Tab-separated table of C-alpha atoms in Angstrom:
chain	number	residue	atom	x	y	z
Z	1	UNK	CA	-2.356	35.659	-4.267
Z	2	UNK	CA	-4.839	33.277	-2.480
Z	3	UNK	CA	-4.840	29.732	-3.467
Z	4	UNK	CA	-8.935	28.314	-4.529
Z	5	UNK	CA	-9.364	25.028	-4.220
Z	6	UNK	CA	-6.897	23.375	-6.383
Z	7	UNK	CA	-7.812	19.572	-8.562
Z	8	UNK	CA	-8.415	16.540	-5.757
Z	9	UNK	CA	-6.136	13.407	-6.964
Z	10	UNK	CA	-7.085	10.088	-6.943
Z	11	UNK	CA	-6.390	8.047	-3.829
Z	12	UNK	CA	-5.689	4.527	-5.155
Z	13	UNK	CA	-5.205	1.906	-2.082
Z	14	UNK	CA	-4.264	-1.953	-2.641
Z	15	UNK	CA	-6.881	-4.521	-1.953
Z	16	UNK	CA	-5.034	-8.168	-1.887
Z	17	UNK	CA	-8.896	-9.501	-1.083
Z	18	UNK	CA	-12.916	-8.650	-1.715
Z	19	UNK	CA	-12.510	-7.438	2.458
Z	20	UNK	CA	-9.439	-5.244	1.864
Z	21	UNK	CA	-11.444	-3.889	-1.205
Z	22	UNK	CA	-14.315	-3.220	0.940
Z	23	UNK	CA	-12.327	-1.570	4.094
Z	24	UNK	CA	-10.224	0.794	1.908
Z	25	UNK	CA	-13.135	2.278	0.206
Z	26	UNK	CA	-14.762	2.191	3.393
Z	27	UNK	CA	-12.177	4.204	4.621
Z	28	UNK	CA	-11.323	7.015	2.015
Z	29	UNK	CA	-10.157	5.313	-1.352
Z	30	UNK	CA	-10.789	7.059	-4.585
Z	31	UNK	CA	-9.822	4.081	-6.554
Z	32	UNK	CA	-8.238	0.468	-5.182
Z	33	UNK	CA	-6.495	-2.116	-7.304
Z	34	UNK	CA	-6.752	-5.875	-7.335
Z	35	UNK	CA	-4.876	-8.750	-8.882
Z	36	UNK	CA	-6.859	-11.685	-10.929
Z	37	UNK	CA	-5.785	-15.456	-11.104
Z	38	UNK	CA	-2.894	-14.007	-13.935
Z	39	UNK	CA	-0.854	-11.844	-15.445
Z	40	UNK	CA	-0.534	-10.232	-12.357
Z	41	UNK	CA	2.633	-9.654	-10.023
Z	42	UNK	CA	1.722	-10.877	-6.790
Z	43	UNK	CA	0.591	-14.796	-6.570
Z	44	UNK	CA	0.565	-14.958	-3.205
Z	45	UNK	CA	-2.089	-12.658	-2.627
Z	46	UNK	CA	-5.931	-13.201	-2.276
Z	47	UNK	CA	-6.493	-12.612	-6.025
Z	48	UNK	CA	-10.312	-12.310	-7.169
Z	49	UNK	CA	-12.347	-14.561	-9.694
Z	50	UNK	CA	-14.188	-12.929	-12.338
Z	51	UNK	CA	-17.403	-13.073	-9.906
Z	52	UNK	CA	-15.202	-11.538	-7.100
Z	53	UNK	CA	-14.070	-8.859	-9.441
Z	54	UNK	CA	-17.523	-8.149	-10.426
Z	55	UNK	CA	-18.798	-7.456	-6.560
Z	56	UNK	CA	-15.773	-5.757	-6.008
Z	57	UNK	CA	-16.540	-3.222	-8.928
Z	58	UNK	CA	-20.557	-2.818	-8.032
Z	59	UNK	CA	-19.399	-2.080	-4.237
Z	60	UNK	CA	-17.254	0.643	-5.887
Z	61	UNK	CA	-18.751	2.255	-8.257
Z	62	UNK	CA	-22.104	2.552	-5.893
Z	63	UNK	CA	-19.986	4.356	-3.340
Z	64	UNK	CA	-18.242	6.442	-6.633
Z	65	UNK	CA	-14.888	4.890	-6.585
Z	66	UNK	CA	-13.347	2.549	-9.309
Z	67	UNK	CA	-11.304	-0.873	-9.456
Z	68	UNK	CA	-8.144	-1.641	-11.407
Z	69	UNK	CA	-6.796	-4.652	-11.978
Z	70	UNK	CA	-2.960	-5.549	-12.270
Z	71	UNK	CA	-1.756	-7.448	-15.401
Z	72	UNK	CA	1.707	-6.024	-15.512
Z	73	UNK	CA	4.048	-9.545	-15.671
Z	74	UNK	CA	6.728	-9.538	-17.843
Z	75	UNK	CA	5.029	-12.249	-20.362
Z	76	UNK	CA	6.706	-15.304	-22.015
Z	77	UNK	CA	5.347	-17.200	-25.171
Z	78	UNK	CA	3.164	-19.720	-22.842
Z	79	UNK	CA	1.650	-16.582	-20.436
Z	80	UNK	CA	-0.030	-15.495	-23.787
Z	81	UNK	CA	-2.836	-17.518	-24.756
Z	82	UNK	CA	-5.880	-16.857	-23.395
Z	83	UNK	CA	-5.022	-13.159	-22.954
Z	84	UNK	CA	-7.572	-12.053	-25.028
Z	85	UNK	CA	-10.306	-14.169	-23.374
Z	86	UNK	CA	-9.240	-12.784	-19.753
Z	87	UNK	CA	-9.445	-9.159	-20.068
Z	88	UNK	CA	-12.739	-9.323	-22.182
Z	89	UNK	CA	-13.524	-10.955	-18.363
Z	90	UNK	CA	-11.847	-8.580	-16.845
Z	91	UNK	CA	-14.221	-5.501	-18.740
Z	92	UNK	CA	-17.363	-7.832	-18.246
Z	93	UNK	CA	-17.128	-7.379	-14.702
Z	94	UNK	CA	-17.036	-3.678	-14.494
Z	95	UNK	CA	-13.729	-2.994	-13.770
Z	96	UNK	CA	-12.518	0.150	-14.618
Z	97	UNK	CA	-8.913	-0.488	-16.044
Z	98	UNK	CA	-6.166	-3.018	-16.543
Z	99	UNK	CA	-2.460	-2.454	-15.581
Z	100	UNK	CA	-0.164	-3.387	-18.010
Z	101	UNK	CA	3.437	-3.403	-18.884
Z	102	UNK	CA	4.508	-5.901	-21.056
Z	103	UNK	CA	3.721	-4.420	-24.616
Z	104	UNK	CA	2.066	-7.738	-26.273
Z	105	UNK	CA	-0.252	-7.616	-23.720
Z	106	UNK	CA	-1.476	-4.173	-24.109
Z	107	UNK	CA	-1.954	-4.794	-27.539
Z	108	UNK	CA	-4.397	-7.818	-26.600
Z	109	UNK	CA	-6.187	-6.042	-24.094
Z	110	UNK	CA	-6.589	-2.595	-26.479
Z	111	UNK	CA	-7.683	-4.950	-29.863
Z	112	UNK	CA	-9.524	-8.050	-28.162
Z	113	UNK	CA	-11.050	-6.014	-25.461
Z	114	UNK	CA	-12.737	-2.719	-26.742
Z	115	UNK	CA	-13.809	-0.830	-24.179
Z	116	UNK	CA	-11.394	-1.818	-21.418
Z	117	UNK	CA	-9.070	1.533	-20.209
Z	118	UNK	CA	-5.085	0.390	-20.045
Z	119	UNK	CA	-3.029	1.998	-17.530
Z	120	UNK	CA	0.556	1.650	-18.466
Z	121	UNK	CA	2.337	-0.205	-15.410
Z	122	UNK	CA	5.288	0.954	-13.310
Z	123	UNK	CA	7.347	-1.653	-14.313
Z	124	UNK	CA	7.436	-0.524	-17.958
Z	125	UNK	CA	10.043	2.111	-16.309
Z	126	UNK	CA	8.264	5.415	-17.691
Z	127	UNK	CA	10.757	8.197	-16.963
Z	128	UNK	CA	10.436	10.941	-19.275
Z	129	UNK	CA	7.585	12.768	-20.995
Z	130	UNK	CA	8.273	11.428	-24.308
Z	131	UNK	CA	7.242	8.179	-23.313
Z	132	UNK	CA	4.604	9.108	-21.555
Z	133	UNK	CA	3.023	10.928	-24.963
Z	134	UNK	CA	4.058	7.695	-26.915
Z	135	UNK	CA	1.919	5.256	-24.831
Z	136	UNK	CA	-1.324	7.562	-25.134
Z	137	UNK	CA	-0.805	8.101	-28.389
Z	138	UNK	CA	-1.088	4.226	-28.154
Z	139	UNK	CA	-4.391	4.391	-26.391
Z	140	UNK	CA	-3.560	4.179	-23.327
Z	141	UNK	CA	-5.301	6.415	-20.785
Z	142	UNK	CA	-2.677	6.470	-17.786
Z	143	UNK	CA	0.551	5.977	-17.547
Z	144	UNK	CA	1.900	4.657	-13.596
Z	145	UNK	CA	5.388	6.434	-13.353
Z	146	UNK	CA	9.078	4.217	-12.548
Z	147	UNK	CA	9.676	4.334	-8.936
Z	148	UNK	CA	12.971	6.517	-9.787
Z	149	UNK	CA	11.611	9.943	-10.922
Z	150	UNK	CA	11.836	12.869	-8.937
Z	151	UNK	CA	9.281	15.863	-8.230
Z	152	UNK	CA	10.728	18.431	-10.569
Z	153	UNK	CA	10.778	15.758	-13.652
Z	154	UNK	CA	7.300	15.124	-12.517
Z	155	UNK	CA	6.494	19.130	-13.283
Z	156	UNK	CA	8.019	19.293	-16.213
Z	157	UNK	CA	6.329	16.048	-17.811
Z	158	UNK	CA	2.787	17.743	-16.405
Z	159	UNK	CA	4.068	20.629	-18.817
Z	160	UNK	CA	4.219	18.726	-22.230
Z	161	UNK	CA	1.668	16.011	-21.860
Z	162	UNK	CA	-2.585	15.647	-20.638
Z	163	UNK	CA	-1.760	12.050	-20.325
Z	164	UNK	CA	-3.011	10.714	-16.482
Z	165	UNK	CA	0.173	10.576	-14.220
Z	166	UNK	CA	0.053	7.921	-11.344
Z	167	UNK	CA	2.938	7.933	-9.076
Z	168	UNK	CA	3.571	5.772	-5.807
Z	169	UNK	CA	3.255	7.647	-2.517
Z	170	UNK	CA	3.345	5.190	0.581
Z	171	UNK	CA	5.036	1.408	0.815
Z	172	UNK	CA	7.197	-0.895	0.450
Z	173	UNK	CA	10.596	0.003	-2.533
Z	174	UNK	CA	11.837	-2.531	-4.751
Z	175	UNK	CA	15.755	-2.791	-4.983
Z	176	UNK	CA	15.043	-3.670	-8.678
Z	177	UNK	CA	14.790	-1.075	-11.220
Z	178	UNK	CA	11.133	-0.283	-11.266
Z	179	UNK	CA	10.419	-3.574	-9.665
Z	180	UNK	CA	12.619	-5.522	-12.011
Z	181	UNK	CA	14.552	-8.252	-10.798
Z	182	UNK	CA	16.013	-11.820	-11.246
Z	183	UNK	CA	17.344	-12.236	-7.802
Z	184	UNK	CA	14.560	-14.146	-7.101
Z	185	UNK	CA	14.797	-16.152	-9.988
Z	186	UNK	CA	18.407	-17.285	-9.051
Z	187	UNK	CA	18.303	-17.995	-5.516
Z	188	UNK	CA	14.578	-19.483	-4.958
Z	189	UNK	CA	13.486	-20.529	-8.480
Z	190	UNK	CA	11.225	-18.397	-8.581
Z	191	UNK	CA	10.080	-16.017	-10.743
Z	192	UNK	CA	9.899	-12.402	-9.556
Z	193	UNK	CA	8.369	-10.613	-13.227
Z	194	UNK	CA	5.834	-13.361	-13.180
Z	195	UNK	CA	4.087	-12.869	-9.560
Z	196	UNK	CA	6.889	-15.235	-7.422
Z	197	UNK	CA	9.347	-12.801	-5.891
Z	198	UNK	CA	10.610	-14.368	-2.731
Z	199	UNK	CA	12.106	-10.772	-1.518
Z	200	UNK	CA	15.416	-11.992	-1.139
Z	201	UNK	CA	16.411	-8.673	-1.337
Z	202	UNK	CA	15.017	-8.472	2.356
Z	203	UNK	CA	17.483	-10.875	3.433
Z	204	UNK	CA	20.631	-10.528	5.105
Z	205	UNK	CA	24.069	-11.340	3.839
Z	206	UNK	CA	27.563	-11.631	4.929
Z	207	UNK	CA	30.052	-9.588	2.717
Z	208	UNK	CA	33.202	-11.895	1.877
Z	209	UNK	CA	36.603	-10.467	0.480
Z	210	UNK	CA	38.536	-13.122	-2.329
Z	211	UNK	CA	41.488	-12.518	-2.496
Z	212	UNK	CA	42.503	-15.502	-4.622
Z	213	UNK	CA	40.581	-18.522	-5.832
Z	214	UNK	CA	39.716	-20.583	-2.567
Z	215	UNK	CA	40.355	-17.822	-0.167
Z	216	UNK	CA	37.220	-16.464	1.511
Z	217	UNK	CA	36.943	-13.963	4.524
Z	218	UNK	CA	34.766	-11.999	5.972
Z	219	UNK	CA	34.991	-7.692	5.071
Z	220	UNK	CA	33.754	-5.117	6.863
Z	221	UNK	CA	30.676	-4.553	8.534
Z	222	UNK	CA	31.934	-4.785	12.722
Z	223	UNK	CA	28.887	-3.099	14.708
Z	224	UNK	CA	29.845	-1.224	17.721
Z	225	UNK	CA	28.728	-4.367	19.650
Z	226	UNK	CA	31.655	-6.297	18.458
Z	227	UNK	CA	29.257	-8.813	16.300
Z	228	UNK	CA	29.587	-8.810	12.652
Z	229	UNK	CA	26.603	-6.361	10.826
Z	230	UNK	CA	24.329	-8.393	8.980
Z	231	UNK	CA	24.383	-6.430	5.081
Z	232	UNK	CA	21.583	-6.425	2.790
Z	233	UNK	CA	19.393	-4.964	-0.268
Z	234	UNK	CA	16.722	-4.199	1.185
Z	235	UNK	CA	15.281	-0.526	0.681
Z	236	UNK	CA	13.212	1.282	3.941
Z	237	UNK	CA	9.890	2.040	2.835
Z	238	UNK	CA	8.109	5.443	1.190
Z	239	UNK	CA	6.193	7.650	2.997
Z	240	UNK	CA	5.213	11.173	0.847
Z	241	UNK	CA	2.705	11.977	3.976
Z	242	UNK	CA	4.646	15.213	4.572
Z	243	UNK	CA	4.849	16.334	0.961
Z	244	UNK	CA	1.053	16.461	-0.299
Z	245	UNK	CA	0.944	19.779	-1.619
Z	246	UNK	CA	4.024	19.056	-3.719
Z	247	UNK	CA	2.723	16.342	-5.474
Z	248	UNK	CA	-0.642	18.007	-6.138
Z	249	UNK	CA	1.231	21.150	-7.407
Z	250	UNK	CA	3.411	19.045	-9.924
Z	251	UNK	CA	-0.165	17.671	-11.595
Z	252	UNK	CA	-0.245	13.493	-10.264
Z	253	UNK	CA	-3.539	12.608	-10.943
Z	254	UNK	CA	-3.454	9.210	-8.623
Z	255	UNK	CA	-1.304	8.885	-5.439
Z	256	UNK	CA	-0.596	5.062	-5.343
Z	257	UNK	CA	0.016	3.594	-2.295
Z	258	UNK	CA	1.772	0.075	-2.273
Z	259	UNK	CA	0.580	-3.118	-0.431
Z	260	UNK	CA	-1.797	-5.579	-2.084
Z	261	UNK	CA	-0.403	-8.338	0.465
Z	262	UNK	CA	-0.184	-6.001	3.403
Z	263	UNK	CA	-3.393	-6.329	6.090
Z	264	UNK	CA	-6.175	-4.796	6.806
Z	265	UNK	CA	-4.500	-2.598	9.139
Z	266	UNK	CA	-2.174	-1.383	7.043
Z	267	UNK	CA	-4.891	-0.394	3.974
Z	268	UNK	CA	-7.563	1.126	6.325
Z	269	UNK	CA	-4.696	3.194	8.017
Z	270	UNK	CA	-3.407	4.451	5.169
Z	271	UNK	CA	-6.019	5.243	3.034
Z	272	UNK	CA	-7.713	6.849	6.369
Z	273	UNK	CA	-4.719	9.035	6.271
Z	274	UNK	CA	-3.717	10.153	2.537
Z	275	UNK	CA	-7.655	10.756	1.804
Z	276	UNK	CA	-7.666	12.566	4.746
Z	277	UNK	CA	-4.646	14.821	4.215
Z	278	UNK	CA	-5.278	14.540	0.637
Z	279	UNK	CA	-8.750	16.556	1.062
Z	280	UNK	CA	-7.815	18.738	3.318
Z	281	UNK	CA	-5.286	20.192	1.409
Z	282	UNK	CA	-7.180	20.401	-1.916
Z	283	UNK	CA	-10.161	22.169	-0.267
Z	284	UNK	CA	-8.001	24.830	1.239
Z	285	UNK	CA	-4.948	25.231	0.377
Z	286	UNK	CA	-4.005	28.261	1.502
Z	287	UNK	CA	-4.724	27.280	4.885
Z	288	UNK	CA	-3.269	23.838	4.917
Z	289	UNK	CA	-1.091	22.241	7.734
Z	290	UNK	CA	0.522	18.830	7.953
Z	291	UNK	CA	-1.093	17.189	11.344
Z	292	UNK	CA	1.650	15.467	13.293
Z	293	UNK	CA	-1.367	12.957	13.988
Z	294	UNK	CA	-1.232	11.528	10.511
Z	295	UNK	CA	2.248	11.229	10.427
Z	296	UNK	CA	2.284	9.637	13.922
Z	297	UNK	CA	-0.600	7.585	12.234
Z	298	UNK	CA	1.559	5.976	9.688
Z	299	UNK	CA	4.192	4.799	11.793
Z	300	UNK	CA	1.542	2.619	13.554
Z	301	UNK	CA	1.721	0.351	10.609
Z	302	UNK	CA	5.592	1.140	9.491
Z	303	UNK	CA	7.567	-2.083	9.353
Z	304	UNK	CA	10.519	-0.455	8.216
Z	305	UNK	CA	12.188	2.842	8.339
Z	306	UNK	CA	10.382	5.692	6.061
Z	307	UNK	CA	11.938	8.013	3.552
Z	308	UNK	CA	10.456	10.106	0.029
Z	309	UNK	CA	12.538	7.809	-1.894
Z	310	UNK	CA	13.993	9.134	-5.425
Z	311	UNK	CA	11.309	12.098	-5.051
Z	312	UNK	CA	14.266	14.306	-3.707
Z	313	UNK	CA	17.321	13.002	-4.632
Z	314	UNK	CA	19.033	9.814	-5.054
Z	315	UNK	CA	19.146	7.456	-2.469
Z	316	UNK	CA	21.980	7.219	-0.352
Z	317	UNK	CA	22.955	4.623	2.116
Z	318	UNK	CA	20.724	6.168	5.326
Z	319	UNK	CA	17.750	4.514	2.697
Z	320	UNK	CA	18.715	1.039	3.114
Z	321	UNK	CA	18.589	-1.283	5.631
Z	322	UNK	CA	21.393	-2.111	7.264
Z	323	UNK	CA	23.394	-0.198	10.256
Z	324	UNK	CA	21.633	0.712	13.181
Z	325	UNK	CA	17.631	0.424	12.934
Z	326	UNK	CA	15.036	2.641	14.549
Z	327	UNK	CA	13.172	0.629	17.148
Z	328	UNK	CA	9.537	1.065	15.695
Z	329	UNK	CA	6.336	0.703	17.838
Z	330	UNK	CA	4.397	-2.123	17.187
Z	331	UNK	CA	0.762	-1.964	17.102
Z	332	UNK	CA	-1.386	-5.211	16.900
Z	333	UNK	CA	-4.674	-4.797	14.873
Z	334	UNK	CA	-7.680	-6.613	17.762
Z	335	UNK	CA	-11.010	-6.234	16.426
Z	336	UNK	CA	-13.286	-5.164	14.122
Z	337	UNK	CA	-16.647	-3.478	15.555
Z	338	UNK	CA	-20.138	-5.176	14.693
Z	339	UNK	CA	-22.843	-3.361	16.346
Z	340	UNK	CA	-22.927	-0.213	18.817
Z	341	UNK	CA	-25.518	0.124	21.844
Z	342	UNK	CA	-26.076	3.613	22.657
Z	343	UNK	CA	-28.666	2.790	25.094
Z	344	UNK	CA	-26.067	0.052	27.229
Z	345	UNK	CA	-22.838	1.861	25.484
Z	346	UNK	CA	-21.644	-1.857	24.420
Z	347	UNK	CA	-19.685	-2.820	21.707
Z	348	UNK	CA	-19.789	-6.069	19.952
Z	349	UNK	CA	-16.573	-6.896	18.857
Z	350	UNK	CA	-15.186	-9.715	16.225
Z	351	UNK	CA	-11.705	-10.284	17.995
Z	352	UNK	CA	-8.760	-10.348	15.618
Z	353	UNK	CA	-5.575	-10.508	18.236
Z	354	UNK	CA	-5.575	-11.436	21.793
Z	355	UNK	CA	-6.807	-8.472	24.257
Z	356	UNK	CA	-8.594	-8.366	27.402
Z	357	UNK	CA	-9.631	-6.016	30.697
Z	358	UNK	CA	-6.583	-3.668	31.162
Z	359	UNK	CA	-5.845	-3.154	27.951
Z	360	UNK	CA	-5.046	0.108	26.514
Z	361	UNK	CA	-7.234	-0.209	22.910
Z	362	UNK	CA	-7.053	2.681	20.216
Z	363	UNK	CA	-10.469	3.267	17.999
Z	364	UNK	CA	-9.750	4.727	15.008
Z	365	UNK	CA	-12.695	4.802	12.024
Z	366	UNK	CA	-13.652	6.419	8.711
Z	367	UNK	CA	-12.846	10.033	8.319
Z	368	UNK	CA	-9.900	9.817	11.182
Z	369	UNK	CA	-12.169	8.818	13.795
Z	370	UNK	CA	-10.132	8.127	16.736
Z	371	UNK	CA	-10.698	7.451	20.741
Z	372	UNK	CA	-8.769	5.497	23.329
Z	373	UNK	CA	-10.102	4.059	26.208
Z	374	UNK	CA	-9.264	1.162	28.980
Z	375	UNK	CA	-11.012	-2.413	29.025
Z	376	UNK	CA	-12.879	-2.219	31.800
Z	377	UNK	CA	-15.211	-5.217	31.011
Z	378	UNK	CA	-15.362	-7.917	28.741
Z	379	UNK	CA	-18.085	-10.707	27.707
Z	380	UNK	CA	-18.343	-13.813	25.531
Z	381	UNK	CA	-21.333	-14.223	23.384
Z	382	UNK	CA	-22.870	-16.081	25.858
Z	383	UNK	CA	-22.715	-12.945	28.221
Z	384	UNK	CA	-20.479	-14.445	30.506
Z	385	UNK	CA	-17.527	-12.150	32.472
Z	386	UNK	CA	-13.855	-13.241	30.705
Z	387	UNK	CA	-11.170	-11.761	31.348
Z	388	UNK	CA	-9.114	-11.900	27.568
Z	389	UNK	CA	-10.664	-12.876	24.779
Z	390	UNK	CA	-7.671	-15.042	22.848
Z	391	UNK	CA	-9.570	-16.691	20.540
Z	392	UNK	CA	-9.241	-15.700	16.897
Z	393	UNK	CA	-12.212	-14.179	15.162
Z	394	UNK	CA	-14.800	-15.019	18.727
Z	395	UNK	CA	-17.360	-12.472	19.215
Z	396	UNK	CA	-17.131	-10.492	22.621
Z	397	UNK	CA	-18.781	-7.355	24.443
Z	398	UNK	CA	-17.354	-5.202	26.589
Z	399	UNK	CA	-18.627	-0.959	27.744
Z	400	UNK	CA	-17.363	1.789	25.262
Z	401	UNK	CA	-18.060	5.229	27.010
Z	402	UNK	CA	-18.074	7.008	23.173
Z	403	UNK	CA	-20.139	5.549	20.154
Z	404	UNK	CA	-18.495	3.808	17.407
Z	405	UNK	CA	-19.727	2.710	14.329
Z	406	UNK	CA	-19.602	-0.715	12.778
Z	407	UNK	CA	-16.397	-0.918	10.262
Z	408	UNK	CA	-14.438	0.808	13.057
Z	409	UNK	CA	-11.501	-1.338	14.056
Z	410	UNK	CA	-9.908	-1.816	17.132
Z	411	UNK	CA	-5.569	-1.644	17.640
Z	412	UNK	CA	-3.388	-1.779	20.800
Z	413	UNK	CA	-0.176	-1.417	21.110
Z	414	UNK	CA	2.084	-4.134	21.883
Z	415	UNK	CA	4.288	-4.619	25.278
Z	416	UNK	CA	6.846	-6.555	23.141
C-alpha cells in the first residue's frame, strides 16, 4: 500500500539571540525557542527583553512560525515572586508558549496568565503516557518528553493520548537525568537547575583507587600511547538525521533540536537540514531517501561524536567521551552575504573569520542552497585589492561566478 503524504512535524530550532531567531526561521524553522531575563535554564545566553521578545514573535508569526519561551528552572521560594507579572509579559508580547517544569510555576503561568499555552518542560522527566494525560488534563497543551525514552515507548504513548509530543532530535546530552544535576552546584557554586551549569560534566578526571584512608593511586585508564586516559562524564551528542521517518511514524509533533548558546552556524545548519529532510519525507514518503549530503552536513558543525541516544537502546560506553576520539573536521563560519551583483557577479560580504584569495569557501543558503568556489579576488570597502580580510565583522567584495542571496553565509574549512 502506497504511503500519501503523511502529518509535517514541527521543526523547533534554538535562538540564544533576536539574530539566531531571525537566521533559523530564515532558514527552515517551524517554531524556535528563546530564554527571557528568568526562570530560564541558560544565563549565559543572549536572553531577550520583553521588547526583544515582542520583535522576535512579529518576525515569526509574519513568516508563519511561532516563539516559545523557556521557564523550566527548578524554582526556590525567592525565584517566585514576580512570576505572575512575567509571563502576563511574556503573553503580551505574542509569544506563543512558555516552557515549564517546575509545577508552582505552571500553576502561575495557567491562573495569572490566561491565555498563555504551557508546554510541559523536559526536565519534568515525562516518561510514560500516564503522565503525559495528567499534565493536559492540567491544561497544558504539550508536553517536551525526558531525554531517556525510546522510539517504541514513544508509539505506544501516541496510542493512548492527543496530547502534543515534543522530543529532542539533534545536540548536545546532559549526563543528568533529564538535565538534572548538582554537579555543578558542588564543584563551581553554581547552580545548574537555575540557568548556571558550568558543564563540569565535560571535564576530564583522573580515576583514583583508595585502598585505605590516606592512600591514593591512580586506576586504570593506560592509552595505547603509554599516557594515562583522561576519564570523564561527558555524553557525545544526538543526531536523529538518519531516522526521520521513524519519528514521524511514532506521532512527535515537534522535533527539538538543542543549542540556544550554540552559533549561528550551528542553528542555520541545522535547521537548513532537519526542515529539509523533514519535508521531504512528509511530502513523499514512499519515495523518500536519506541524502548522505545532510548527514555530511551535520558533521560540519559536530563538536563531538554523534549517536540516537536512548532512542534505541541504552547507552553504552561507545556514547561517552572518553577512549579514542574521532578526529572531526572543523569548519570556520566567514561571512554573511549583504548584497549580490548579477550584472559585476560581486558579493558584498560582512566578514565573520579570517579568509582571503586562495581560499576554498563553501555557500550554503535557505532551502540547502549550496556552491563552492575559490577566492580569486578580494576588496575592502574602499575598493582597494587585499589579499585576506582578518578583520572581524569589515565589509569586503570579491567575484562569485553563481548568484547568492543575502542571508546566505559563507564557511571554509579549516587547515588546523
Amino acid at each position: 500500500m502506497l504511503k500519501t503524504a503523511v502529518k509535517h512535524p514541527e521543526v523547533l530550532a534554538p535562538a540564544g539571540t533576536p539574530e539566531k531567531l531571525r537566521i533559523a526561521i530564515d532558514y527552515g524553522a517551524d517554531a524556535v525557542y528563546i530564554g527571557g531575563d528568568a526562570y530560564g535554564l541558560r544565563s549565559r545566553a543572549g536572553n531577550f527583553s520583553f521588547e526583544e521578545m515582542a520583535a522576535g514573535a512579529k518576525y515569526a508569526h509574519e513568516r508563519g512560525a511561532k516563539v516559545y519561551v523557556a521557564a523550566n528552572i527548578v524554582a526556590h521560594e525567592q525565584n517566585l515572586a514576580g512570576a505572575g507579572e512575567f509571563y502576563r509579559h511574556v503573553r503580551d508580547a505574542g509569544i506563543d508558549a512558555v516552557i515549564v517544569s517546575d509545577p508552582s510555576l505552571i500553576e502561575t503561568a495557567i491562573t495569572e496568565a490566561p491565555g498563555l499555552k504551557v508546554h510541559l518542560s523536559t526536565q519534568a522527566s515525562a516518561t510514560n503516557y500516564e503522565t503525559l494525560n495528567f499534565w493536559q488534563r492540567e491544561g497544558l497543551e504539550r508536553v517536551v518528553l525526558a531525554r531517556e525514552v525510546g522510539i517504541e515507548e514513544i508509539k505506544e504513548m501516541r496510542q493512548h493520548t492527543d496530547v502534543q509530543i515534543e522530543a529532542f532530535v539533534h545536540g548536545a546530552m546532559c549526563i543528568g537525568y533529564s538535565g538534572r544535576c548538582v554537579l555543578s552546584n558542588h564543584l563551581s557554586l553554581r547552580d545548574a537547575n537555575r540557568g548556571g551549569c558550568a558543564q563540569n560534566c565535560r571535564w576530564k578526571y583522573d580515576l583514583f583507587d583508595i585502598p585505605e584512608l590516606g592512600q591514593k593511586r591512580e586506576l586504570l585508564g593506560h592509552g595505547t600511547d603509554g599516557k594515562l586516559e583522561k576519564f570523564s562524564m561527558s555524553a557525545v551528542d544526538m543526531s536523529m538525521i538518519e531516522h526521520i521517518p521513524d519519528l514521524v511514524d511514532a506521532g512527535v509533533d515537534s522535533l527539538k533540536i538543542e543549542g540556544r548558546m550554540k552559533t549561528v552556524h550551528y542553528v542555520s545548519t541545522v535547521a537548513n537540514v532537519y526542515s529539509t529532510a523533514v519535508r521531504s519525507y512528509c511530502e513523499d514518503p514512499e519515495h523518500y531517501q536519506l541524502k548522505q549530503e545532510w548527514v555530511d552536513e551535520l558533521w560540519k558543525v559536530a563538536q563531538r561524536e554523534l549517536s540516537t541516544g536512548f532512542y534505541y537502546g541504552t547507552p553504552n560506553e561507545d556514547f561517552q567521551l572518553f577512549g579514542k576520539r574521532r578526529r572531526l573536521p572543523h569548519y570556520a563560519f566567514v561571512g554573511e552575504v549583504l548584497a549580490y551583483d548579477d550584472d559585476t557577479k560581486q558579493v558584498t560580504v560582512q566578514q565573520r573569520n579570517n579568509f582571503g584569495v586562495g581560499d576554498q569557501i563553501e555557500f550554503y543558503g535557505p532551502h540547502f542552497a549550496h556552491h563552492t568556489q575559490v577566492v580569486s579576488d578580494l576588496f575592502d570597502d574602499k575598493n582597494e585589492a587585499i589579499e585576506r580580510a582578518p578583520h572581524a565583522m569589515e565589509i569586503v567584495h570579491f567575484t562569485c561566478e553563481q548568484p547568492v542571496k543575502p542571508g546566505d553565509f559563507l564557511r571554509a574549512q579549516s587547515k588546523l
